mmCIF file of N, CA and C in Angstrom:
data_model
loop_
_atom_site.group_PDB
_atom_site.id
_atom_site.type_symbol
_atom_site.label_atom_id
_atom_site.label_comp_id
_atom_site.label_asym_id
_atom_site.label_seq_id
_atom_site.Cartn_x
_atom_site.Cartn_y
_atom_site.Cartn_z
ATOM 1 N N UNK K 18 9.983 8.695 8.487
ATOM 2 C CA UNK K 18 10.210 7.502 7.713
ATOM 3 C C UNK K 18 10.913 6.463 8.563
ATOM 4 N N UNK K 19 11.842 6.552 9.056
ATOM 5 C CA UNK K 19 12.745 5.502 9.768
ATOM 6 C C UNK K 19 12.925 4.341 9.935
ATOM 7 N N UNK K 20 12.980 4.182 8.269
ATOM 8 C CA UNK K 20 12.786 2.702 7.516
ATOM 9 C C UNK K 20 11.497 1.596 7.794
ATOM 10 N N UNK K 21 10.947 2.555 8.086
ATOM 11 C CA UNK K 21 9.186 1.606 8.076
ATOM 12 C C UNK K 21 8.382 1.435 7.056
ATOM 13 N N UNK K 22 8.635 0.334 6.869
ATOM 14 C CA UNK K 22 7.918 -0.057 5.048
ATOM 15 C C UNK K 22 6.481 0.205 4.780
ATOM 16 N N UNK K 23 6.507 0.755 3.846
ATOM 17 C CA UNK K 23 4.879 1.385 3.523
ATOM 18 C C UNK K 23 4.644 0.902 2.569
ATOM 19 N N UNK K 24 3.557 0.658 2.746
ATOM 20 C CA UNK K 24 2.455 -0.174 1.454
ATOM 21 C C UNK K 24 1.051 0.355 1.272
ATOM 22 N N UNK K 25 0.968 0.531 0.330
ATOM 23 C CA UNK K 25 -0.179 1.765 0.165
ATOM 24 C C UNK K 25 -0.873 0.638 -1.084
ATOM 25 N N UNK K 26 -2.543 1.272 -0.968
ATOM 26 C CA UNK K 26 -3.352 0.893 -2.059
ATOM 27 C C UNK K 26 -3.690 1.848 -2.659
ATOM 28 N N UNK K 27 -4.317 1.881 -4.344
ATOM 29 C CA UNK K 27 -4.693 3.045 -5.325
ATOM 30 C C UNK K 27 -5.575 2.936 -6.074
ATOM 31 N N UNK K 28 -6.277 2.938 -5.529
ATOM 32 C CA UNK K 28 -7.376 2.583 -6.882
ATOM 33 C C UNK K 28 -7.940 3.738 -7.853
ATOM 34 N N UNK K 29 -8.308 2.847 -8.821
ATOM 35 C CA UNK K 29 -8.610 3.558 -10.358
ATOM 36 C C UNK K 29 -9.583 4.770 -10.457
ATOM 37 N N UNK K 30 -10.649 3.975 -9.298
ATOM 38 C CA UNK K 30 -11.668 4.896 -9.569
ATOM 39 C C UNK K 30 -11.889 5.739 -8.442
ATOM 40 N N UNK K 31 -10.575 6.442 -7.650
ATOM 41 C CA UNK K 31 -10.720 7.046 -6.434
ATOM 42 C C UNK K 31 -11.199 8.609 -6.939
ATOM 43 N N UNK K 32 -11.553 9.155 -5.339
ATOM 44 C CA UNK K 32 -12.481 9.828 -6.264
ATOM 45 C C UNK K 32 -10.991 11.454 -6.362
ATOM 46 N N UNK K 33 -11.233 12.586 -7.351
ATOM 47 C CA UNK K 33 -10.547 13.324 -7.542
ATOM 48 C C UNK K 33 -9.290 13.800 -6.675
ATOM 49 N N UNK K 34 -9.952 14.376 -5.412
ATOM 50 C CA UNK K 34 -9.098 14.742 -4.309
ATOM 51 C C UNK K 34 -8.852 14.403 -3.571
ATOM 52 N N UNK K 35 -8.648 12.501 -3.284
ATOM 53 C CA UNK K 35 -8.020 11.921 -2.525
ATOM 54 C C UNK K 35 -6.859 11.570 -3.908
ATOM 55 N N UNK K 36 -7.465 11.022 -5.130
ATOM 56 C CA UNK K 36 -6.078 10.585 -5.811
ATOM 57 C C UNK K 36 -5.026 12.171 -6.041
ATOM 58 N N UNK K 37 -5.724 12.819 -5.855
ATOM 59 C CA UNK K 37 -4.245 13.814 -5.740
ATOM 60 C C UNK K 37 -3.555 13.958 -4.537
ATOM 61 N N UNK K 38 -4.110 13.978 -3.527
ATOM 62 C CA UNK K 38 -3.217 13.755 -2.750
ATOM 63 C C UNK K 38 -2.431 12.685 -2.418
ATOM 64 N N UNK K 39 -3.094 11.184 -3.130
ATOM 65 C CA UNK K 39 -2.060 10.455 -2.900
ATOM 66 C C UNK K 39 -0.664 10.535 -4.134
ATOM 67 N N UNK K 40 -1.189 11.460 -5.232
ATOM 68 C CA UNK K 40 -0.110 11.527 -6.042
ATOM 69 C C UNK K 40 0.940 12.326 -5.648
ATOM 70 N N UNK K 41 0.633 13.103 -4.760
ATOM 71 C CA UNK K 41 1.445 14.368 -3.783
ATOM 72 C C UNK K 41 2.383 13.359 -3.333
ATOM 73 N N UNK K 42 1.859 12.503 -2.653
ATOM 74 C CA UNK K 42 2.331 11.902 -1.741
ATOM 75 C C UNK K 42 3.664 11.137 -2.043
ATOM 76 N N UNK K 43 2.839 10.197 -3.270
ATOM 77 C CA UNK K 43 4.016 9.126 -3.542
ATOM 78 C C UNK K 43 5.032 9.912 -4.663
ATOM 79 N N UNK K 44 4.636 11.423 -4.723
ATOM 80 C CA UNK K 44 6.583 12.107 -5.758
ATOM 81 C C UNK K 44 6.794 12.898 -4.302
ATOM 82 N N UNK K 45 6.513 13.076 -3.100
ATOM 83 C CA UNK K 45 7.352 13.275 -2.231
ATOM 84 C C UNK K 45 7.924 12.518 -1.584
ATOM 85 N N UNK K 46 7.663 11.165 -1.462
ATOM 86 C CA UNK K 46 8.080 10.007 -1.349
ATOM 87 C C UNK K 46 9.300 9.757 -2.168
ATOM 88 N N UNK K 47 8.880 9.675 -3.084
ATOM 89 C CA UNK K 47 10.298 9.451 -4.322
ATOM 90 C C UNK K 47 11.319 10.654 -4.318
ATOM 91 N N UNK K 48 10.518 11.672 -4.070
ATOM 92 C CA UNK K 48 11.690 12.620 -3.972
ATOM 93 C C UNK K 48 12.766 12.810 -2.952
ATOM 94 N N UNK K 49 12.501 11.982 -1.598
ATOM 95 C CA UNK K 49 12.710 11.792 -0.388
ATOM 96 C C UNK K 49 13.383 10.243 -0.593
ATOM 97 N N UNK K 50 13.497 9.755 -1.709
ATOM 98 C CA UNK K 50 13.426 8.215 -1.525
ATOM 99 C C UNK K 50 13.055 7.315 -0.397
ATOM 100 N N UNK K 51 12.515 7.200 -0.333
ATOM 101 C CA UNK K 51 11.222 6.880 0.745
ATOM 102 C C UNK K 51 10.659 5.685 -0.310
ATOM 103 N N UNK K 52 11.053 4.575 0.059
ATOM 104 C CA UNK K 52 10.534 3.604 -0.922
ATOM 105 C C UNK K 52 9.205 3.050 -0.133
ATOM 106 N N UNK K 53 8.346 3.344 -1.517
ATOM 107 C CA UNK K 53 6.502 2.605 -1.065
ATOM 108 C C UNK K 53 6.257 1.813 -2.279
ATOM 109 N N UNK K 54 5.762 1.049 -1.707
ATOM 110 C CA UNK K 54 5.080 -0.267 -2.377
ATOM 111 C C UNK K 54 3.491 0.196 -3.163
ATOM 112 N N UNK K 55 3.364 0.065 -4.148
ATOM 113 C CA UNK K 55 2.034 0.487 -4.445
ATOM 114 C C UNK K 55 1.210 -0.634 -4.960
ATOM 115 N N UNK K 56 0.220 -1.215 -4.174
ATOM 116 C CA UNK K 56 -0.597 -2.042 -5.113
ATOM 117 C C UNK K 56 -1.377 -1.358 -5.703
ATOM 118 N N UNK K 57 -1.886 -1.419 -6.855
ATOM 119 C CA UNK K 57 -3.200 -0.618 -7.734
ATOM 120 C C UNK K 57 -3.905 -1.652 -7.977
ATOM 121 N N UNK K 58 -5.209 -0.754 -8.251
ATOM 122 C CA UNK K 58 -6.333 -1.670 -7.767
ATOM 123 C C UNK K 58 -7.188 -0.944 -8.986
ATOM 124 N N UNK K 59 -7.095 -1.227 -10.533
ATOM 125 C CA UNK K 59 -7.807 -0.062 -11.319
ATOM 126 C C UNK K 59 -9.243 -0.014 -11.405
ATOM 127 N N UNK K 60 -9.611 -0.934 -10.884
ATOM 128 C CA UNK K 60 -11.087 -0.890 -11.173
ATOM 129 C C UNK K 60 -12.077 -0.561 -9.793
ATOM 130 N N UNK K 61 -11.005 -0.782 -8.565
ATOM 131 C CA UNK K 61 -11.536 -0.036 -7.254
ATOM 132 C C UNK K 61 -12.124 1.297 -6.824
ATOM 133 N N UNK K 62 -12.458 1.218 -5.993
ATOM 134 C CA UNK K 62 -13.189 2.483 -5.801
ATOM 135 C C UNK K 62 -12.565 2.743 -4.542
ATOM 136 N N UNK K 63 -12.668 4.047 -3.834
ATOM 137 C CA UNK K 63 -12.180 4.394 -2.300
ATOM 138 C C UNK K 63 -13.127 3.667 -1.479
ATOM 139 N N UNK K 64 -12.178 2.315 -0.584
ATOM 140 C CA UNK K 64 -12.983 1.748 0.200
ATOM 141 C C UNK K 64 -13.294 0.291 -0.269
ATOM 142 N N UNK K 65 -12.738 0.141 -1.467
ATOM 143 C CA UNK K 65 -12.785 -0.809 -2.307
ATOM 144 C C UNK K 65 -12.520 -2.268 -1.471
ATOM 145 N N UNK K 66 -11.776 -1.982 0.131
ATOM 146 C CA UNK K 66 -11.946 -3.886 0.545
ATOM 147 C C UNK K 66 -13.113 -3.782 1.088
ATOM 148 N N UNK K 67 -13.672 -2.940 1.178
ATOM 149 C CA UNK K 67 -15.106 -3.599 1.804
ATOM 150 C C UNK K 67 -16.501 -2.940 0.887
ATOM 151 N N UNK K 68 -16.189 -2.396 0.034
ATOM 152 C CA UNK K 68 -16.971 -1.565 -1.492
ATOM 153 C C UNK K 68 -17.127 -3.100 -2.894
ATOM 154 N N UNK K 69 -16.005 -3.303 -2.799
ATOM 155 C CA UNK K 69 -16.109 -4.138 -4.304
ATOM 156 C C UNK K 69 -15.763 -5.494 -3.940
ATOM 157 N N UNK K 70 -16.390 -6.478 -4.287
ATOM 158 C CA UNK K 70 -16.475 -7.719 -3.661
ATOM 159 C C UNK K 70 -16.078 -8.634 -5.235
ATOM 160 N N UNK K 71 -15.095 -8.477 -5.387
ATOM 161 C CA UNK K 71 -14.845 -8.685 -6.619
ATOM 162 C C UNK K 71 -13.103 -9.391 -6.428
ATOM 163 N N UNK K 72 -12.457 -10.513 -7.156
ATOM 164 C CA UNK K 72 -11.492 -11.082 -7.729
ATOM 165 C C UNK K 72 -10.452 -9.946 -7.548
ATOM 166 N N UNK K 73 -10.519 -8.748 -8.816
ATOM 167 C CA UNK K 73 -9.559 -8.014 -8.065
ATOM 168 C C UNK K 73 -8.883 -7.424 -6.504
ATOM 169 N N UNK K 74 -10.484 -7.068 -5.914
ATOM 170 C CA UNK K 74 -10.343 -6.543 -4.532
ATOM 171 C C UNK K 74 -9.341 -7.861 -4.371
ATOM 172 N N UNK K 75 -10.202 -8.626 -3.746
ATOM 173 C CA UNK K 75 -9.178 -10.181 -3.615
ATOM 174 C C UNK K 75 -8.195 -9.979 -3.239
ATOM 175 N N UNK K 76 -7.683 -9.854 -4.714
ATOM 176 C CA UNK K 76 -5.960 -9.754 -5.003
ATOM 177 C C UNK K 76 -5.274 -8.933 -4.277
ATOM 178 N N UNK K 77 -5.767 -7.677 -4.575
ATOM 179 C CA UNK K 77 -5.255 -6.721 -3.752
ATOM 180 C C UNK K 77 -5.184 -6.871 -2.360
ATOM 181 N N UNK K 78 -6.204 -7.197 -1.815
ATOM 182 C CA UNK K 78 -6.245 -7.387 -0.328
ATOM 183 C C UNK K 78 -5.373 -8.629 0.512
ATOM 184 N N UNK K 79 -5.004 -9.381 -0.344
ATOM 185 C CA UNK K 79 -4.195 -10.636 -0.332
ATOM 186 C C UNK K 79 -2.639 -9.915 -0.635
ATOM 187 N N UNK K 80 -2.702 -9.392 -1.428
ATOM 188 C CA UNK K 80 -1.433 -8.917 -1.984
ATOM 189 C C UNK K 80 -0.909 -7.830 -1.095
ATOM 190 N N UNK K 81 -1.547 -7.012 -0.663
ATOM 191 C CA UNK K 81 -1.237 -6.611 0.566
ATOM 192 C C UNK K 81 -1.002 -7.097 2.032
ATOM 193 N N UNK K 82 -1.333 -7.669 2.371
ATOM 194 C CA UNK K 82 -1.077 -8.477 3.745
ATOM 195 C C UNK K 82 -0.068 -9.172 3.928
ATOM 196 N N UNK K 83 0.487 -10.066 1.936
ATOM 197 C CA UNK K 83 1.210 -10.507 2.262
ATOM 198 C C UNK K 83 2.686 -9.677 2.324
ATOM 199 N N UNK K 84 2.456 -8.452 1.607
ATOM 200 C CA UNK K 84 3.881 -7.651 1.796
ATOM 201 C C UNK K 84 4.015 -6.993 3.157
ATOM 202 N N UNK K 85 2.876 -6.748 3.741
ATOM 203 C CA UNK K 85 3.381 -6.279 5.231
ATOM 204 C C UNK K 85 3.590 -7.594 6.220
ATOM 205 N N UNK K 86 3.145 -8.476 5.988
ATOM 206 C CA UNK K 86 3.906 -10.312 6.627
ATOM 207 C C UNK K 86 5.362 -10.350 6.405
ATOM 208 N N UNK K 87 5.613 -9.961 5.049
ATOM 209 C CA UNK K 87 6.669 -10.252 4.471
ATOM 210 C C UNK K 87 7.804 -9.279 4.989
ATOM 211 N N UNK K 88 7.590 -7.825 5.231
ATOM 212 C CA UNK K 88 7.992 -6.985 5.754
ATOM 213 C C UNK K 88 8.583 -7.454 7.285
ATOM 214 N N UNK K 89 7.364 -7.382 8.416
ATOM 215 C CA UNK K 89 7.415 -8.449 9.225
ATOM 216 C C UNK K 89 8.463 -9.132 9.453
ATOM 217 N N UNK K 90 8.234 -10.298 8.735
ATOM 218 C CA UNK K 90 9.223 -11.301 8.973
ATOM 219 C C UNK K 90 10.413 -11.024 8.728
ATOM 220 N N UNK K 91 10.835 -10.036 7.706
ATOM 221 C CA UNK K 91 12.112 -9.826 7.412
ATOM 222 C C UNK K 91 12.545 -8.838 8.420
ATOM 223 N N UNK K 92 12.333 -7.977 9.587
ATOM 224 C CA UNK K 92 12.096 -7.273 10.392
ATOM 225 C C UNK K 92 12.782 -8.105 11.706
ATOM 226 N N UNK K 93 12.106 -9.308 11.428
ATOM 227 C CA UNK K 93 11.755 -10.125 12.875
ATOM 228 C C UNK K 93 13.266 -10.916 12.622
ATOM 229 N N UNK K 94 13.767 -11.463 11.688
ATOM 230 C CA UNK K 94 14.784 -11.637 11.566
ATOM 231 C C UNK K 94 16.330 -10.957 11.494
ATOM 232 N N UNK K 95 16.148 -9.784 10.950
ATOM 233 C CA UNK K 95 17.027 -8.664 11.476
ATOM 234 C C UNK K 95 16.974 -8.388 12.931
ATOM 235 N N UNK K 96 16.092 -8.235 13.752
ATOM 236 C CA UNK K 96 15.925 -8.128 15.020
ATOM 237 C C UNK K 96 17.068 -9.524 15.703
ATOM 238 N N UNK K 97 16.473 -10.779 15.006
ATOM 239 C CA UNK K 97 17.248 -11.999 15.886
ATOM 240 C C UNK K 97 18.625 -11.993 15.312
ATOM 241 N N UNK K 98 18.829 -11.598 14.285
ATOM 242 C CA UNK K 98 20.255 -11.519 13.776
ATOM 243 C C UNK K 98 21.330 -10.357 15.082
ATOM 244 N N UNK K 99 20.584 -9.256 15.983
ATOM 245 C CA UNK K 99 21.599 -8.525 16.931
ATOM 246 C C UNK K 99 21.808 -9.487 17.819
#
């Protein structure tokens, strides 16, 4: 972990045994407090930025980029703050 911000996508319509493992994932995460960002995406499918060409994808794909920018920058400024 070593405070590296994670941002994960989820979509609705993933298929069985990837959404369990990402459900594994994010209560060992929490159990670890290990804070992740989850965008959900309910009407996506696995693969969904380049599968569903749709408003939601969009969002999601926007909405993601901008939290790892955002991450980023807040990163890049802690860095100039030593």
């Amino acid at each position: 972990w070593q405070g590296v911000p994670i941002v994960l996508t989820r979509v609705g319509l993933e298929r069985a045994d990837v959404a369990e493992t990402v459900a594994e994932f994010l209560a060992v995460a929490a159990s670890e407090n290990v804070p992740v960002q989850v965008i959900d995406v309910p009407n996506g499918h696995h693969g969904f930025d380049f599968l569903d060409d749709t408003d939601e994808s969009r969002a999601a794909i926007t909405q993601a980029i901008d939290a790892v920018h955002a991450h980023l920058v807040a990163e890049g400024e802690r860095v100039s703050e030593r």
